Amino acid sequence: MNGIVLTSGAKIMMLATFAAYLVLLLLIGYLAERRFSKSYEDFIAAGKSLGAWVTAISASASAESAWVMLGLSGMGYKMGFAAYWAALGCVLGYFINSLFIMVKLRKMSGELGSYTVSDFFEDRLRDKSHLLRVISALIIFTSMILYVTAQFMGSGKTISGMGIASYTTGVLIGGVVIALYVLMGGYAAVSWTDLIQGLLMVFVLVIFPILAVIRAGGFATITTQLKQLGLASVLPGRQAVESLTWGFVIGQLGISIGYFGMPHILMRFITVKDTREAKRAAFISMSWGVLVFFGSVTLGVAMRVLLPSLGDPEQALPRFTVMHFSPIFAGLVLAAITAAIMSTADSQLMYASTALVNDLWIKLKGKRPEQKKLVTITRVVIAVMALISIVVAVLKAQVIYDLVLYAWSIMGAAFAPIVILSLYWDRYNRWGALASMIAGPVVTVVWHVVPALKSRVYELVPAFFISLILSYIVTLLTSGKEAG
Amino acid sequence: MILGLPWDFVVFILFPALLMWVIVLLYYLGVFGREDEEVQS
């Protein structure tokens, strides 16, 4: 019903812009393949040589999924100003990462010689049993399949929502293009394409909200109109929206917790060239986050005034583009939305395969196969994962937002406490980390499936704090044993 | 309203977000946290 009807000429122009973007991604994949697929370390970590811009924008773009373009603007449309709590929660996550995690993790992982997050956990906590490595790799693999599937579903929804092709074709376009450039260029291709994708996202989420606000008559008009709808306050009790409660506010701010537990984001901090570049990356990343999150909600809020009868709030951005701009711009927006999807899915695919091959297979096998064989095996794993995710995305339909937040919560609750305690507490040990890895996902799942709990606050908040406290207590209880 | 925006939005959302951005800017400029640079690997 909310599908967008385009003339065939407009459709061709839009498709041409979009196709040019896809070709650019494949070209980057090819260039990365020429430079970074000779050795295994280059293929999975770009030789730990990334600069500040690539690190910052690729970490940020891969952290943000289709949700930031569609879900967040849809939230702005539906909830009005209250949706800015979600933007603030995300910015808080970037703030904590920028100030407390990025530089410190780069420094410590550099000293330890770690290449991945699982490497870091094992090296830092001196876990010779490989238990942390095995469990973390399993959590990462499971969560990322879920995550990648949600991204492919986002691709199907976006492409069908803009009237270009069916849902299934949309899933296939996203899935196949991502798989191809990741297969070619590995981590370098993922990071470079993420840089392009992240810049495209920030361009759209700065320019389009400004234009939307101007067309809606400015902020004063928007505020006045939303006030009449009861959507102009951010404080619970003053809004017409029933879902705006203090539990909602805490839950939205709790999104921030996830950022320092995401392996594919943390990996960028490990592979940045040095701590100086890490510091530059911290500022670039923070600036990107502020623009993107506030831009997305602002677009939704303005669209509520421009088009009050939109059936599906998540179509706010595509609808605004098609209504007000030439098909070339529509193609650009389509590219930006798919960029958000692809930059997340490619990093997940890359990291999940690295978890299986580098973190599990090589380390547990003990003997390291030759470089070329390792690259080939990693490529096979990437292809299989992409295929599974495409099939699941085609077969199963669930709200994108729910799926992504679920995976986000599992990894956030499992790993964020470990990252913090590893960086800031010398006595922290592997048993404490193990407690986090078990408690985090268990509490997340229990909280998520019990409606009475889920309706109170977003599951990541209790899961993180329970996981953190348990991690601390277990470390204290076992510290004598470890020392001995 | 402040600059056409709801006052509670400005106080509880916009101001904290800008404050966080400024703190990271100061960190990047080396106003604090210089020890990170000095001990870089």
Short mmCIF file of C-alpha atoms in Angstrom, two decimals:
data_model
loop_
_atom_site.label_atom_id
_atom_site.label_comp_id
_atom_site.label_asym_id
_atom_site.label_seq_id
_atom_site.Cartn_x
_atom_site.Cartn_y
_atom_site.Cartn_z
CA MET A 1 0.00 0.00 0.00
CA ASN A 2 2.93 2.23 0.72
CA GLY A 3 4.84 1.00 -2.29
CA ILE A 4 6.22 3.79 -4.44
CA VAL A 5 5.08 3.93 -8.05
CA LEU A 6 7.72 5.19 -10.48
CA THR A 7 7.58 5.87 -14.22
CA SER A 8 9.77 3.60 -16.30
CA GLY A 9 12.12 6.51 -17.20
CA ALA A 10 12.55 7.45 -13.57
CA LYS A 11 13.10 3.84 -12.66
CA ILE A 12 15.86 3.50 -15.26
CA MET A 13 17.67 6.63 -14.01
CA MET A 14 17.38 5.52 -10.43
CA LEU A 15 18.60 2.03 -11.27
CA ALA A 16 21.53 3.43 -13.26
CA THR A 17 22.70 5.47 -10.26
CA PHE A 18 22.27 2.50 -7.97
CA ALA A 19 24.04 0.15 -10.41
CA ALA A 20 26.98 2.59 -10.67
CA TYR A 21 27.29 2.43 -6.91
CA LEU A 22 27.28 -1.37 -6.90
CA VAL A 23 29.94 -1.45 -9.61
CA LEU A 24 32.08 0.92 -7.53
CA LEU A 25 31.87 -1.49 -4.60
CA LEU A 26 32.93 -4.42 -6.76
CA LEU A 27 35.80 -2.35 -8.13
CA ILE A 28 37.00 -1.63 -4.60
CA GLY A 29 36.76 -5.34 -3.86
CA TYR A 30 38.92 -6.04 -6.89
CA LEU A 31 41.54 -3.42 -5.93
CA ALA A 32 41.69 -4.74 -2.38
CA GLU A 33 42.13 -8.24 -3.76
CA ARG A 34 45.18 -7.09 -5.73
CA ARG A 35 46.81 -5.54 -2.69
CA PHE A 36 45.60 -7.44 0.35
CA SER A 37 45.06 -11.08 -0.45
CA LYS A 38 48.64 -12.28 -0.65
CA SER A 39 49.00 -13.05 3.05
CA TYR A 40 46.40 -14.24 5.53
CA GLU A 41 47.06 -11.35 7.95
CA ASP A 42 46.45 -8.89 5.13
CA PHE A 43 43.23 -10.65 4.14
CA ILE A 44 41.73 -10.70 7.64
CA ALA A 45 43.21 -7.49 9.12
CA ALA A 46 44.62 -5.39 6.23
CA GLY A 47 48.05 -5.79 7.83
CA LYS A 48 46.97 -3.63 10.80
CA SER A 49 47.67 -0.55 8.71
CA LEU A 50 44.39 1.38 8.56
CA GLY A 51 44.40 5.16 8.86
CA ALA A 52 42.12 7.31 11.01
CA TRP A 53 39.49 8.08 8.37
CA VAL A 54 39.05 4.48 7.21
CA THR A 55 39.03 3.26 10.80
CA ALA A 56 36.55 5.85 12.04
CA ILE A 57 34.08 5.80 9.19
CA SER A 58 34.24 2.06 8.58
CA ALA A 59 33.78 1.30 12.30
CA SER A 60 30.84 3.70 12.43
CA ALA A 61 29.22 2.56 9.20
CA SER A 62 29.53 -1.08 10.13
CA ALA A 63 28.04 -0.34 13.54
CA GLU A 64 24.95 1.16 11.95
CA SER A 65 22.56 -0.94 9.97
CA ALA A 66 19.48 -0.20 7.86
CA TRP A 67 17.91 0.69 11.20
CA VAL A 68 19.70 4.04 11.26
CA MET A 69 18.29 5.02 7.87
CA LEU A 70 14.84 3.41 8.04
CA GLY A 71 14.09 2.40 11.64
CA LEU A 72 15.39 5.51 13.37
CA SER A 73 13.76 7.96 10.95
CA GLY A 74 10.59 5.84 11.25
CA MET A 75 10.82 6.18 15.01
CA GLY A 76 11.07 9.97 14.62
CA TYR A 77 7.99 9.88 12.43
CA LYS A 78 6.03 7.75 14.89
CA MET A 79 7.16 9.13 18.25
CA GLY A 80 8.15 12.70 17.40
CA PHE A 81 10.84 14.32 19.57
CA ALA A 82 10.93 11.36 21.99
CA ALA A 83 12.80 9.40 19.31
CA TYR A 84 15.82 11.62 19.92
CA TRP A 85 16.45 9.50 23.05
CA ALA A 86 17.54 6.74 20.69
CA ALA A 87 19.87 9.19 18.92
CA LEU A 88 21.31 10.26 22.28
CA GLY A 89 21.78 6.62 23.32
CA CYS A 90 23.78 5.94 20.16
CA VAL A 91 25.85 9.11 20.57
CA LEU A 92 26.58 8.06 24.15
CA GLY A 93 27.90 4.75 22.83
CA TYR A 94 30.22 6.60 20.42
CA PHE A 95 31.34 8.86 23.24
CA ILE A 96 32.30 5.95 25.51
CA ASN A 97 34.10 4.17 22.66
CA SER A 98 35.94 7.33 21.62
CA LEU A 99 37.08 8.31 25.07
CA PHE A 100 37.59 5.04 26.92
CA ILE A 101 37.94 2.13 24.50
CA MET A 102 39.48 2.99 21.11
CA VAL A 103 42.97 4.20 22.04
CA LYS A 104 43.40 1.93 25.04
CA LEU A 105 42.38 -1.17 23.08
CA ARG A 106 44.76 -0.25 20.23
CA LYS A 107 47.59 0.17 22.69
CA MET A 108 46.98 -3.02 24.64
CA SER A 109 46.26 -5.21 21.62
CA GLY A 110 49.40 -3.82 19.97
CA GLU A 111 51.49 -4.80 22.97
CA LEU A 112 49.94 -8.27 23.06
CA GLY A 113 50.13 -8.79 19.29
CA SER A 114 46.42 -9.62 19.00
CA TYR A 115 44.67 -9.55 15.63
CA THR A 116 41.06 -10.20 16.64
CA VAL A 117 38.87 -9.65 19.68
CA SER A 118 39.03 -13.33 20.62
CA ASP A 119 42.84 -13.13 20.31
CA PHE A 120 42.78 -10.14 22.64
CA PHE A 121 40.62 -11.89 25.25
CA GLU A 122 42.84 -14.95 25.20
CA ASP A 123 46.13 -13.01 25.25
CA ARG A 124 45.07 -10.48 27.85
CA LEU A 125 43.53 -13.06 30.21
CA ARG A 126 46.21 -15.66 29.53
CA ASP A 127 43.70 -18.37 28.74
CA LYS A 128 45.76 -21.35 27.60
CA SER A 129 42.71 -23.63 27.62
CA HIS A 130 41.23 -21.74 24.59
CA LEU A 131 37.85 -21.84 26.34
CA LEU A 132 37.22 -18.10 25.92
CA ARG A 133 38.18 -18.32 22.28
CA VAL A 134 35.76 -21.19 21.59
CA ILE A 135 32.79 -19.67 23.41
CA SER A 136 33.32 -16.16 22.02
CA ALA A 137 33.64 -17.51 18.48
CA LEU A 138 30.38 -19.46 18.89
CA ILE A 139 28.52 -16.42 20.25
CA ILE A 140 29.89 -14.24 17.46
CA PHE A 141 29.03 -16.75 14.74
CA THR A 142 25.44 -17.25 15.95
CA SER A 143 24.74 -13.57 16.55
CA MET A 144 26.22 -12.54 13.26
CA ILE A 145 24.16 -14.98 11.22
CA LEU A 146 21.13 -13.36 12.82
CA TYR A 147 22.52 -9.91 12.15
CA VAL A 148 23.51 -10.53 8.55
CA THR A 149 20.09 -12.08 7.87
CA ALA A 150 18.41 -8.95 9.22
CA GLN A 151 20.56 -6.82 6.91
CA PHE A 152 19.64 -8.87 3.87
CA MET A 153 15.99 -8.55 4.86
CA GLY A 154 16.58 -4.81 5.04
CA SER A 155 17.96 -4.90 1.53
CA GLY A 156 14.83 -6.72 0.27
CA LYS A 157 12.53 -4.34 2.07
CA THR A 158 14.32 -1.22 0.82
CA ILE A 159 14.51 -2.25 -2.81
CA SER A 160 10.89 -3.45 -2.87
CA GLY A 161 9.78 -0.37 -0.88
CA MET A 162 11.23 1.91 -3.53
CA GLY A 163 9.35 0.04 -6.25
CA ILE A 164 12.42 -1.33 -8.01
CA ALA A 165 12.10 -5.09 -7.62
CA SER A 166 10.52 -7.76 -5.48
CA TYR A 167 11.58 -8.45 -1.90
CA THR A 168 13.38 -11.64 -2.91
CA THR A 169 15.31 -9.89 -5.69
CA GLY A 170 16.26 -7.15 -3.23
CA VAL A 171 17.64 -9.74 -0.81
CA LEU A 172 19.60 -11.35 -3.64
CA ILE A 173 21.08 -8.04 -4.90
CA GLY A 174 22.31 -7.09 -1.43
CA GLY A 175 23.54 -10.57 -0.55
CA VAL A 176 25.35 -11.38 -3.76
CA VAL A 177 27.15 -8.03 -4.16
CA ILE A 178 28.35 -8.08 -0.56
CA ALA A 179 29.52 -11.67 -0.82
CA LEU A 180 31.44 -10.89 -4.03
CA TYR A 181 33.48 -7.97 -2.78
CA VAL A 182 34.17 -9.56 0.60
CA LEU A 183 35.28 -12.72 -1.14
CA MET A 184 37.61 -10.74 -3.36
CA GLY A 185 39.24 -8.25 -1.02
CA GLY A 186 38.62 -9.50 2.52
CA TYR A 187 39.00 -7.06 5.43
CA ALA A 188 40.57 -4.28 3.32
CA ALA A 189 37.64 -4.41 0.87
CA VAL A 190 35.22 -4.34 3.79
CA SER A 191 36.94 -1.32 5.35
CA TRP A 192 37.38 0.66 2.12
CA THR A 193 33.81 0.06 0.95
CA ASP A 194 32.63 0.96 4.44
CA LEU A 195 34.43 4.30 4.12
CA ILE A 196 32.56 5.07 0.87
CA GLN A 197 29.30 3.79 2.36
CA GLY A 198 29.73 5.75 5.58
CA LEU A 199 30.41 8.98 3.69
CA LEU A 200 27.33 8.38 1.54
CA MET A 201 25.22 7.79 4.65
CA VAL A 202 26.35 10.95 6.37
CA PHE A 203 25.82 12.97 3.16
CA VAL A 204 22.21 11.78 2.87
CA LEU A 205 21.48 12.11 6.59
CA VAL A 206 22.76 15.67 6.70
CA ILE A 207 21.45 17.11 3.44
CA PHE A 208 18.03 15.45 3.34
CA PRO A 209 16.94 16.33 6.90
CA ILE A 210 17.97 19.96 6.30
CA LEU A 211 15.86 20.03 3.13
CA ALA A 212 12.98 18.27 4.88
CA VAL A 213 13.01 20.80 7.74
CA ILE A 214 13.05 23.71 5.27
CA ARG A 215 10.16 22.21 3.28
CA ALA A 216 8.21 21.61 6.49
CA GLY A 217 8.51 25.32 7.34
CA GLY A 218 11.37 25.26 9.84
CA PHE A 219 11.73 23.89 13.36
CA ALA A 220 9.24 26.31 14.90
CA THR A 221 6.49 25.06 12.57
CA ILE A 222 7.44 21.43 13.14
CA THR A 223 7.44 21.89 16.93
CA THR A 224 4.08 23.68 16.86
CA GLN A 225 2.46 21.00 14.69
CA LEU A 226 3.89 18.13 16.70
CA LYS A 227 2.73 19.83 19.89
CA GLN A 228 -0.83 19.58 18.59
CA LEU A 229 -0.29 15.84 18.11
CA GLY A 230 1.26 15.52 21.57
CA LEU A 231 4.65 14.57 20.11
CA ALA A 232 6.80 17.57 20.99
CA SER A 233 8.13 16.58 24.41
CA VAL A 234 10.92 14.20 25.34
CA LEU A 235 9.81 13.69 28.93
CA PRO A 236 7.53 10.78 29.91
CA GLY A 237 4.09 11.90 31.05
CA ARG A 238 4.07 14.95 28.79
CA GLN A 239 3.67 13.04 25.52
CA ALA A 240 0.65 11.54 23.76
CA VAL A 241 2.71 8.44 22.95
CA GLU A 242 2.05 5.77 25.57
CA SER A 243 5.32 3.99 24.91
CA LEU A 244 7.32 6.99 26.16
CA THR A 245 8.08 5.81 29.69
CA TRP A 246 11.21 6.06 31.84
CA GLY A 247 11.81 2.41 30.94
CA PHE A 248 11.88 3.48 27.30
CA VAL A 249 14.33 6.28 28.06
CA ILE A 250 16.66 3.95 29.98
CA GLY A 251 16.36 1.36 27.22
CA GLN A 252 17.29 3.86 24.52
CA LEU A 253 20.27 5.14 26.48
CA GLY A 254 21.15 1.49 27.08
CA ILE A 255 21.77 1.05 23.33
CA SER A 256 25.11 2.70 24.09
CA ILE A 257 26.23 -0.36 26.04
CA GLY A 258 26.27 -2.45 22.89
CA TYR A 259 28.91 -0.37 21.12
CA PHE A 260 31.87 -1.47 23.17
CA GLY A 261 30.94 -5.13 22.95
CA MET A 262 30.68 -5.45 19.18
CA PRO A 263 33.57 -7.54 17.85
CA HIS A 264 33.36 -6.18 14.29
CA ILE A 265 33.62 -2.60 15.62
CA LEU A 266 36.34 -3.39 18.15
CA MET A 267 38.31 -5.07 15.38
CA ARG A 268 38.66 -1.66 13.67
CA PHE A 269 40.26 -0.24 16.79
CA ILE A 270 42.72 -3.13 16.86
CA THR A 271 43.71 -2.69 13.21
CA VAL A 272 44.25 1.09 13.24
CA LYS A 273 47.86 2.01 12.46
CA ASP A 274 48.81 3.45 15.88
CA THR A 275 47.39 5.18 18.96
CA ARG A 276 47.73 8.62 17.40
CA GLU A 277 45.57 7.59 14.46
CA ALA A 278 43.20 5.95 16.95
CA LYS A 279 42.74 9.29 18.68
CA ARG A 280 42.00 11.05 15.39
CA ALA A 281 39.61 8.23 14.52
CA ALA A 282 37.81 8.75 17.83
CA PHE A 283 36.96 12.34 16.95
CA ILE A 284 35.98 11.59 13.35
CA SER A 285 33.75 8.74 14.51
CA MET A 286 32.08 10.88 17.18
CA SER A 287 31.34 13.64 14.67
CA TRP A 288 29.91 11.15 12.19
CA GLY A 289 27.66 9.69 14.87
CA VAL A 290 26.22 13.02 15.99
CA LEU A 291 25.37 14.00 12.40
CA VAL A 292 23.90 10.67 11.36
CA PHE A 293 21.72 9.93 14.40
CA PHE A 294 20.31 13.37 14.83
CA GLY A 295 19.86 13.70 11.07
CA SER A 296 17.86 10.51 10.82
CA VAL A 297 15.41 11.38 13.61
CA THR A 298 15.09 14.94 12.31
CA LEU A 299 14.09 13.61 8.90
CA GLY A 300 11.36 11.46 10.46
CA VAL A 301 10.10 14.31 12.61
CA ALA A 302 9.90 16.64 9.59
CA MET A 303 8.18 13.97 7.52
CA ARG A 304 5.46 13.73 10.14
CA VAL A 305 4.56 17.30 9.19
CA LEU A 306 5.13 16.89 5.46
CA LEU A 307 3.23 13.63 5.04
CA PRO A 308 1.10 12.87 8.11
CA SER A 309 -0.69 9.84 6.62
CA LEU A 310 2.28 7.60 5.94
CA GLY A 311 1.21 4.00 6.68
CA ASP A 312 4.67 2.53 7.27
CA PRO A 313 6.89 4.98 9.22
CA GLU A 314 10.02 3.17 8.02
CA GLN A 315 9.28 4.47 4.52
CA ALA A 316 9.83 8.09 5.63
CA LEU A 317 13.21 8.49 3.91
CA PRO A 318 12.43 6.67 0.63
CA ARG A 319 9.10 8.48 0.34
CA PHE A 320 10.62 11.89 0.99
CA THR A 321 13.21 11.31 -1.71
CA VAL A 322 10.82 10.06 -4.36
CA MET A 323 8.32 12.84 -3.60
CA HIS A 324 10.75 15.74 -3.76
CA PHE A 325 13.77 14.84 -5.85
CA SER A 326 14.89 13.63 -9.26
CA PRO A 327 15.35 9.88 -9.80
CA ILE A 328 19.13 10.31 -9.66
CA PHE A 329 18.81 11.47 -6.05
CA ALA A 330 16.42 8.62 -5.40
CA GLY A 331 19.12 6.29 -6.71
CA LEU A 332 21.60 7.96 -4.38
CA VAL A 333 19.33 7.46 -1.38
CA LEU A 334 18.72 3.87 -2.33
CA ALA A 335 22.49 3.49 -2.50
CA ALA A 336 22.85 5.13 0.93
CA ILE A 337 20.26 2.86 2.53
CA THR A 338 21.79 -0.23 1.02
CA ALA A 339 25.18 1.19 2.03
CA ALA A 340 24.06 1.13 5.64
CA ILE A 341 22.97 -2.45 5.17
CA MET A 342 26.03 -3.57 3.25
CA SER A 343 28.59 -1.88 5.50
CA THR A 344 27.19 -3.80 8.44
CA ALA A 345 26.64 -7.11 6.71
CA ASP A 346 30.09 -7.19 5.07
CA SER A 347 31.84 -6.58 8.39
CA GLN A 348 29.73 -9.26 10.06
CA LEU A 349 30.42 -11.73 7.32
CA MET A 350 34.13 -10.99 7.44
CA TYR A 351 34.35 -11.17 11.18
CA ALA A 352 32.26 -14.32 11.52
CA SER A 353 34.47 -16.13 9.05
CA THR A 354 37.57 -14.84 10.82
CA ALA A 355 36.14 -16.12 14.09
CA LEU A 356 35.67 -19.57 12.64
CA VAL A 357 38.94 -19.85 10.72
CA ASN A 358 41.40 -17.73 12.70
CA ASP A 359 39.96 -17.91 16.20
CA LEU A 360 38.83 -21.53 16.15
CA TRP A 361 40.26 -23.64 13.40
CA ILE A 362 43.88 -22.41 13.26
CA LYS A 363 44.36 -21.96 16.99
CA LEU A 364 42.73 -25.25 17.98
CA LYS A 365 44.46 -27.20 15.25
CA GLY A 366 47.80 -25.98 16.52
CA LYS A 367 49.47 -26.26 13.12
CA ARG A 368 49.12 -23.32 10.77
CA PRO A 369 48.34 -24.20 7.13
CA GLU A 370 50.00 -22.23 4.32
CA GLN A 371 48.85 -18.67 3.65
CA LYS A 372 47.03 -19.32 0.38
CA LYS A 373 45.10 -22.22 1.82
CA LEU A 374 43.98 -20.09 4.76
CA VAL A 375 42.71 -17.34 2.48
CA THR A 376 40.81 -19.92 0.42
CA ILE A 377 39.24 -21.51 3.49
CA THR A 378 38.17 -18.10 4.80
CA ARG A 379 36.60 -17.35 1.42
CA VAL A 380 34.65 -20.61 1.48
CA VAL A 381 33.31 -19.82 4.96
CA ILE A 382 32.25 -16.34 3.79
CA ALA A 383 30.39 -17.85 0.82
CA VAL A 384 28.60 -20.44 2.96
CA MET A 385 27.56 -17.86 5.57
CA ALA A 386 26.29 -15.48 2.91
CA LEU A 387 24.29 -18.28 1.32
CA ILE A 388 22.69 -19.33 4.60
CA SER A 389 21.77 -15.74 5.43
CA ILE A 390 20.26 -15.12 2.00
CA VAL A 391 18.13 -18.26 2.23
CA VAL A 392 16.91 -17.42 5.76
CA ALA A 393 16.18 -13.81 4.73
CA VAL A 394 14.12 -15.00 1.78
CA LEU A 395 12.17 -17.53 3.84
CA LYS A 396 11.61 -15.69 7.09
CA ALA A 397 10.08 -12.31 7.71
CA GLN A 398 10.42 -10.47 11.00
CA VAL A 399 10.73 -6.82 11.92
CA ILE A 400 14.28 -5.65 11.20
CA TYR A 401 14.55 -3.61 14.33
CA ASP A 402 13.77 -6.55 16.62
CA LEU A 403 16.21 -8.87 14.93
CA VAL A 404 19.09 -6.44 14.98
CA LEU A 405 18.58 -5.36 18.56
CA TYR A 406 18.42 -8.97 19.67
CA ALA A 407 21.82 -9.84 18.19
CA TRP A 408 23.19 -6.49 19.36
CA SER A 409 22.06 -7.29 22.88
CA ILE A 410 23.56 -10.77 22.99
CA MET A 411 27.01 -9.60 21.89
CA GLY A 412 26.85 -6.40 23.95
CA ALA A 413 25.97 -8.23 27.16
CA ALA A 414 28.52 -10.98 26.55
CA PHE A 415 31.53 -8.90 25.50
CA ALA A 416 31.16 -5.30 26.71
CA PRO A 417 31.91 -6.17 30.37
CA ILE A 418 34.94 -8.19 29.30
CA VAL A 419 36.33 -5.34 27.20
CA ILE A 420 35.92 -2.80 30.00
CA LEU A 421 37.32 -5.01 32.75
CA SER A 422 40.18 -6.23 30.53
CA LEU A 423 41.24 -2.67 29.80
CA TYR A 424 40.80 -1.19 33.25
CA TRP A 425 41.26 -3.93 35.85
CA ASP A 426 44.60 -5.69 36.16
CA ARG A 427 43.24 -8.48 38.37
CA TYR A 428 40.53 -9.45 35.90
CA ASN A 429 40.78 -13.10 34.90
CA ARG A 430 39.39 -15.65 32.44
CA TRP A 431 36.81 -17.09 34.86
CA GLY A 432 35.26 -13.67 35.19
CA ALA A 433 35.21 -13.36 31.41
CA LEU A 434 33.62 -16.78 31.13
CA ALA A 435 30.88 -15.72 33.54
CA SER A 436 30.13 -12.74 31.29
CA MET A 437 30.00 -14.85 28.16
CA ILE A 438 27.46 -17.18 29.75
CA ALA A 439 25.38 -14.71 31.76
CA GLY A 440 25.11 -12.05 29.04
CA PRO A 441 23.38 -14.15 26.37
CA VAL A 442 21.29 -16.13 28.91
CA VAL A 443 19.84 -13.02 30.58
CA THR A 444 19.27 -11.42 27.16
CA VAL A 445 17.26 -14.39 25.90
CA VAL A 446 15.25 -14.80 29.12
CA TRP A 447 14.47 -11.09 29.30
CA HIS A 448 13.52 -11.01 25.63
CA VAL A 449 11.10 -13.94 25.74
CA VAL A 450 9.30 -12.99 28.97
CA PRO A 451 6.83 -10.25 27.94
CA ALA A 452 6.52 -8.82 31.47
CA LEU A 453 10.27 -8.19 31.57
CA LYS A 454 10.68 -7.12 27.97
CA SER A 455 8.00 -4.47 28.25
CA ARG A 456 9.81 -2.80 31.16
CA VAL A 457 13.23 -2.10 29.67
CA TYR A 458 15.38 -3.12 26.70
CA GLU A 459 17.04 -6.45 27.59
CA LEU A 460 20.61 -5.25 27.01
CA VAL A 461 20.49 -3.00 30.07
CA PRO A 462 19.81 -5.72 32.71
CA ALA A 463 21.84 -8.30 30.78
CA PHE A 464 24.90 -6.03 30.70
CA PHE A 465 24.79 -5.11 34.36
CA ILE A 466 24.15 -8.67 35.56
CA SER A 467 26.97 -9.85 33.32
CA LEU A 468 29.31 -7.12 34.59
CA ILE A 469 28.55 -7.78 38.26
CA LEU A 470 28.93 -11.55 37.85
CA SER A 471 32.17 -11.07 36.00
CA TYR A 472 33.51 -8.96 38.86
CA ILE A 473 32.34 -11.35 41.60
CA VAL A 474 33.64 -14.46 39.84
CA THR A 475 37.03 -12.81 39.29
CA LEU A 476 37.27 -11.96 42.97
CA LEU A 477 36.28 -15.49 43.99
CA THR A 478 38.80 -17.11 41.66
CA SER A 479 41.69 -14.65 41.87
CA GLY A 480 43.57 -16.74 44.44
CA LYS A 481 43.22 -19.83 42.29
CA GLU A 482 44.48 -18.00 39.20
CA ALA A 483 47.44 -16.53 41.04
CA GLY A 484 48.35 -19.94 42.35
CA MET B 1 10.60 26.86 22.85
CA ILE B 2 14.32 27.59 22.37
CA LEU B 3 15.27 28.43 18.76
CA GLY B 4 12.02 26.83 17.64
CA LEU B 5 12.77 23.61 19.50
CA PRO B 6 11.04 22.24 22.63
CA TRP B 7 12.94 23.36 25.75
CA ASP B 8 13.12 19.84 27.21
CA PHE B 9 14.63 18.54 23.98
CA VAL B 10 17.32 21.24 24.12
CA VAL B 11 18.08 20.62 27.80
CA PHE B 12 17.92 16.82 27.99
CA ILE B 13 18.99 15.75 24.49
CA LEU B 14 20.76 18.44 22.44
CA PHE B 15 22.95 19.89 25.18
CA PRO B 16 24.29 16.52 26.45
CA ALA B 17 25.01 15.41 22.88
CA LEU B 18 26.94 18.59 22.05
CA LEU B 19 28.78 18.41 25.36
CA MET B 20 29.94 14.87 24.58
CA TRP B 21 31.12 16.00 21.15
CA VAL B 22 33.10 18.88 22.66
CA ILE B 23 34.73 16.58 25.24
CA VAL B 24 35.91 14.22 22.48
CA LEU B 25 37.16 17.25 20.51
CA LEU B 26 39.20 18.40 23.52
CA TYR B 27 40.55 14.87 23.92
CA TYR B 28 41.60 14.83 20.27
CA LEU B 29 43.23 18.26 20.58
CA GLY B 30 45.24 17.00 23.54
CA VAL B 31 43.67 19.22 26.21
CA PHE B 32 43.53 16.05 28.32
CA GLY B 33 44.43 12.39 27.85
CA ARG B 34 47.91 13.20 26.48
CA GLU B 35 49.35 10.17 28.26
CA ASP B 36 47.73 8.01 25.58
CA GLU B 37 49.87 9.70 22.92
CA GLU B 38 53.06 9.60 24.89
CA VAL B 39 52.98 5.88 25.45
CA GLN B 40 51.87 4.95 21.96
CA SER B 41 53.29 1.76 20.50
#
